[in-house]
GROMACS .gro file of C-alpha atoms in nm:
model
  200
    1MET     CA    1  11.742  -5.024  -3.692
    2PRO     CA    2  11.660  -5.356  -3.527
    3VAL     CA    3  11.888  -5.468  -3.247
    4GLY     CA    4  12.146  -5.750  -3.356
    5PHE     CA    5  12.139  -5.706  -3.743
    6PRO     CA    6  12.496  -5.538  -3.758
    7SER     CA    7  12.531  -5.267  -4.036
    8LEU     CA    8  12.613  -5.377  -4.344
    9SER     CA    9  12.770  -5.101  -4.518
   10THR     CA   10  12.992  -5.034  -4.196
   11ARG     CA   11  13.043  -5.418  -4.111
   12ARG     CA   12  13.342  -5.594  -4.160
   13LEU     CA   13  13.486  -5.983  -4.092
   14PRO     CA   14  13.739  -5.999  -3.868
   15PRO     CA   15  14.089  -6.138  -3.988
   16ILE     CA   16  14.079  -6.479  -4.043
   17SER     CA   17  14.423  -6.622  -3.894
   18CYS     CA   18  14.642  -6.829  -4.054
   19SER     CA   19  14.501  -7.188  -3.856
   20LEU     CA   20  14.230  -7.075  -3.945
   21LEU     CA   21  14.298  -7.172  -4.251
   22ILE     CA   22  14.486  -7.467  -4.220
   23SER     CA   23  14.226  -7.595  -3.941
   24GLY     CA   24  13.920  -7.852  -4.065
   25SER     CA   25  13.617  -7.709  -4.281
   26ARG     CA   26  13.462  -7.719  -3.962
   27ASP     CA   27  13.631  -7.453  -3.794
   28LYS     CA   28  13.589  -7.266  -4.169
   29LYS     CA   29  13.222  -7.296  -4.169
   30SER     CA   30  13.177  -7.174  -3.819
   31TYR     CA   31  13.426  -6.923  -3.845
   32PHE     CA   32  13.196  -6.785  -4.184
   33THR     CA   33  12.820  -6.823  -3.935
   34ARG     CA   34  12.921  -6.644  -3.705
   35HIS     CA   35  13.017  -6.360  -3.924
   36SER     CA   36  12.678  -6.353  -4.185
   37ARG     CA   37  12.431  -6.212  -4.055
   38GLY     CA   38  12.395  -5.986  -4.353
   39SER     CA   39  12.190  -6.181  -4.557
   40LYS     CA   40  11.879  -6.151  -4.229
   41ALA     CA   41  11.967  -5.798  -4.227
   42GLU     CA   42  11.925  -5.710  -4.614
   43GLU     CA   43  11.615  -6.034  -4.541
   44TYR     CA   44  11.424  -5.777  -4.268
   45ARG     CA   45  11.519  -5.510  -4.418
   46GLY     CA   46  11.360  -5.596  -4.817
   47ARG     CA   47  11.017  -5.711  -4.566
   48SER     CA   48  11.021  -5.415  -4.428
   49LEU     CA   49  11.002  -5.256  -4.683
   50LYS     CA   50  10.747  -5.402  -4.859
   51LYS     CA   51  10.532  -5.418  -4.571
   52GLU     CA   52  10.550  -4.994  -4.542
   53SER     CA   53  10.490  -4.948  -4.922
   54GLY     CA   54  10.247  -5.189  -4.903
   55ALA     CA   55  10.060  -4.967  -4.561
   56ALA     CA   56  10.122  -4.654  -4.789
   57GLN     CA   57   9.895  -4.845  -5.082
   58ALA     CA   58   9.618  -4.914  -4.840
   59ALA     CA   59   9.604  -4.561  -4.656
   60CYS     CA   60   9.573  -4.430  -5.074
   61GLU     CA   61   9.340  -4.609  -5.116
   62GLN     CA   62   9.151  -4.615  -4.797
   63TRP     CA   63   9.181  -4.130  -4.816
   64LEU     CA   64   9.034  -4.200  -5.163
   65GLN     CA   65   8.796  -4.433  -5.092
   66TYR     CA   66   8.632  -4.118  -4.799
   67ALA     CA   67   8.676  -3.867  -5.026
   68ASN     CA   68   8.499  -4.073  -5.299
   69TRP     CA   69   8.221  -4.137  -4.971
   70GLU     CA   70   8.198  -3.796  -4.945
   71ALA     CA   71   8.209  -3.632  -5.235
   72SER     CA   72   7.932  -3.843  -5.366
   73GLN     CA   73   7.693  -3.665  -5.135
   74ASN     CA   74   7.801  -3.370  -5.220
   75GLU     CA   75   8.039  -3.304  -4.970
   76PHE     CA   76   8.290  -3.181  -5.169
   77GLY     CA   77   8.424  -2.957  -4.929
   78ARG     CA   78   8.526  -3.204  -4.739
   79SER     CA   79   8.644  -3.444  -4.968
   80ARG     CA   80   8.889  -3.187  -5.082
   81TRP     CA   81   8.962  -3.205  -4.769
   82VAL     CA   82   9.041  -3.495  -4.709
   83CYS     CA   83   9.167  -3.528  -5.023
   84GLU     CA   84   9.468  -3.245  -4.934
   85ARG     CA   85   9.467  -3.378  -4.582
   86ALA     CA   86   9.636  -3.716  -4.801
   87LEU     CA   87   9.877  -3.549  -4.985
   88ASP     CA   88   9.908  -3.333  -4.686
   89VAL     CA   89  10.054  -3.701  -4.579
   90ASP     CA   90  10.183  -3.801  -4.852
   91PRO     CA   91  10.281  -3.568  -5.107
   92ARG     CA   92  10.477  -3.715  -5.337
   93ASN     CA   93  10.204  -4.008  -5.375
   94ILE     CA   94  10.128  -3.980  -5.784
   95GLN     CA   95   9.816  -4.227  -5.701
   96LEU     CA   96   9.686  -3.994  -5.451
   97TRP     CA   97   9.727  -3.685  -5.712
   98LEU     CA   98   9.609  -3.882  -6.059
   99GLY     CA   99   9.259  -3.994  -5.831
  100TYR     CA  100   9.219  -3.668  -5.699
  101ALA     CA  101   9.218  -3.550  -6.024
  102GLU     CA  102   8.968  -3.815  -6.130
  103LEU     CA  103   8.762  -3.714  -5.840
  104GLU     CA  104   8.761  -3.404  -5.941
  105LEU     CA  105   8.675  -3.443  -6.271
  106GLU     CA  106   8.386  -3.721  -6.202
  107PHE     CA  107   8.181  -3.457  -6.125
  108TRP     CA  108   8.278  -3.214  -6.361
  109ASN     CA  109   8.456  -2.997  -6.136
  110VAL     CA  110   8.761  -2.860  -6.400
  111GLN     CA  111   8.841  -2.584  -6.325
  112ASN     CA  112   9.039  -2.713  -5.987
  113ALA     CA  113   9.122  -3.060  -6.159
  114ARG     CA  114   9.346  -2.813  -6.355
  115ASN     CA  115   9.501  -2.616  -6.086
  116LEU     CA  116   9.550  -2.990  -5.885
  117LEU     CA  117   9.737  -3.126  -6.184
  118ASP     CA  118   9.978  -2.836  -6.193
  119LYS     CA  119  10.007  -2.825  -5.868
  120ALA     CA  120  10.110  -3.201  -5.916
  121VAL     CA  121  10.367  -3.148  -6.241
  122THR     CA  122  10.538  -2.860  -6.081
  123LEU     CA  123  10.641  -3.044  -5.722
  124LEU     CA  124  10.651  -3.353  -5.912
  125PRO     CA  125  10.809  -3.294  -6.287
  126ARG     CA  126  10.948  -3.562  -6.372
  127VAL     CA  127  10.649  -3.806  -6.372
  128ASP     CA  128  10.522  -3.899  -6.675
  129GLN     CA  129  10.156  -4.004  -6.592
  130LEU     CA  130  10.068  -3.674  -6.435
  131TRP     CA  131  10.201  -3.456  -6.739
  132TYR     CA  132   9.988  -3.722  -6.968
  133ARG     CA  133   9.661  -3.712  -6.730
  134TYR     CA  134   9.765  -3.355  -6.716
  135VAL     CA  135   9.741  -3.297  -7.169
  136TYR     CA  136   9.461  -3.583  -7.141
  137VAL     CA  137   9.217  -3.334  -6.953
  138GLU     CA  138   9.340  -3.027  -7.236
  139GLU     CA  139   9.227  -3.214  -7.527
  140LEU     CA  140   8.894  -3.309  -7.370
  141LEU     CA  141   8.815  -3.005  -7.316
  142GLU     CA  142   8.886  -2.936  -7.665
  143ASN     CA  143   9.140  -2.690  -7.552
  144ALA     CA  144   9.426  -2.722  -7.752
  145PRO     CA  145   9.659  -2.440  -7.711
  146GLY     CA  146   9.659  -2.514  -7.322
  147ALA     CA  147   9.782  -2.849  -7.442
  148ARG     CA  148  10.024  -2.738  -7.637
  149GLN     CA  149  10.117  -2.543  -7.283
  150VAL     CA  150  10.155  -2.828  -7.064
  151PHE     CA  151  10.380  -2.937  -7.386
  152GLU     CA  152  10.610  -2.684  -7.353
  153ARG     CA  153  10.599  -2.704  -7.011
  154TRP     CA  154  10.732  -3.039  -7.035
  155MET     CA  155  10.966  -3.088  -7.273
  156GLN     CA  156  11.167  -2.789  -7.080
  157TRP     CA  157  11.267  -3.145  -6.925
  158GLU     CA  158  11.376  -3.274  -7.162
  159PRO     CA  159  11.130  -3.685  -7.117
  160ASP     CA  160  11.192  -3.935  -7.315
  161ASP     CA  161  11.144  -4.061  -7.690
  162LYS     CA  162  10.667  -4.101  -7.560
  163ALA     CA  163  10.635  -3.801  -7.496
  164TRP     CA  164  10.767  -3.621  -7.804
  165GLU     CA  165  10.558  -3.870  -8.051
  166ALA     CA  166  10.282  -3.800  -7.793
  167TYR     CA  167  10.363  -3.418  -7.880
  168ILE     CA  168  10.402  -3.484  -8.224
  169LYS     CA  169  10.096  -3.707  -8.276
  170MET     CA  170   9.890  -3.440  -8.116
  171GLU     CA  171   9.951  -3.140  -8.368
  172GLU     CA  172   9.930  -3.383  -8.655
  173ARG     CA  173   9.580  -3.453  -8.519
  174TYR     CA  174   9.484  -3.077  -8.511
  175GLY     CA  175   9.677  -3.046  -8.835
  176GLU     CA  176   9.910  -2.863  -8.738
  177MET     CA  177  10.210  -3.027  -8.949
  178ASP     CA  178  10.464  -2.673  -8.970
  179ARG     CA  179  10.432  -2.776  -8.577
  180ALA     CA  180  10.456  -3.082  -8.536
  181SER     CA  181  10.821  -3.110  -8.800
  182ALA     CA  182  10.979  -2.819  -8.564
  183ILE     CA  183  10.924  -3.053  -8.298
  184TYR     CA  184  11.080  -3.313  -8.450
  185GLU     CA  185  11.361  -3.054  -8.521
  186ARG     CA  186  11.422  -3.014  -8.164
  187TRP     CA  187  11.387  -3.363  -8.093
  188ALA     CA  188  11.687  -3.442  -8.312
  189THR     CA  189  11.843  -3.155  -8.163
  190ILE     CA  190  11.830  -3.324  -7.781
  191ARG     CA  191  11.858  -3.707  -7.925
  192PRO     CA  192  12.127  -3.625  -8.197
  193GLU     CA  193  12.211  -3.965  -8.237
  194PRO     CA  194  11.930  -4.220  -8.197
  195ARG     CA  195  11.898  -4.448  -7.933
  196VAL     CA  196  11.950  -4.848  -7.974
  197ALA     CA  197  11.799  -5.044  -7.761
  198SER     CA  198  12.063  -5.332  -7.625
  199ALA     CA  199  12.059  -5.706  -7.704
  200VAL     CA  200  11.904  -5.920  -7.566
   0.00000   0.00000   0.00000
């Protein structure tokens, strides 16, 4: 924390004396001006967090651009090294995982993309975007059992309703109505009461 900004969690205003309460508004104003620097600290903290997130996003894009360039030169080993290095630096960056998987798919390294997405959902099981991409890859390869296996792993985390609906729709696409019915039953067990949208 920068010098000069008090900690917001521990900072307390000194007690106001009776004479200060009785005195004019100018004294009160100067009292609160002297002791209310929290807003400045909060503003500074917000600016620094925005800068950090912007810098992280820019770094992610640079890593992926570098990896794409190496892959375009048929240097797949170097391209993977760049992506792995980026993930070592920021392993929870969703865009890095997705960009890396997309890069592997673009050059038809399907098994590498599968392995990568498997690692991603293991590390970040609450990120639906990674699961959707994993299922998409399996369906792209017309591997219905593989997509079903991914969905089953995902459902163990009891995701939101859209994930259950996606699983049911996949089974319907393959004509597996009994499986779809069983998924509906499991979904109803996990969500015994319907969710009602709050009135705005």
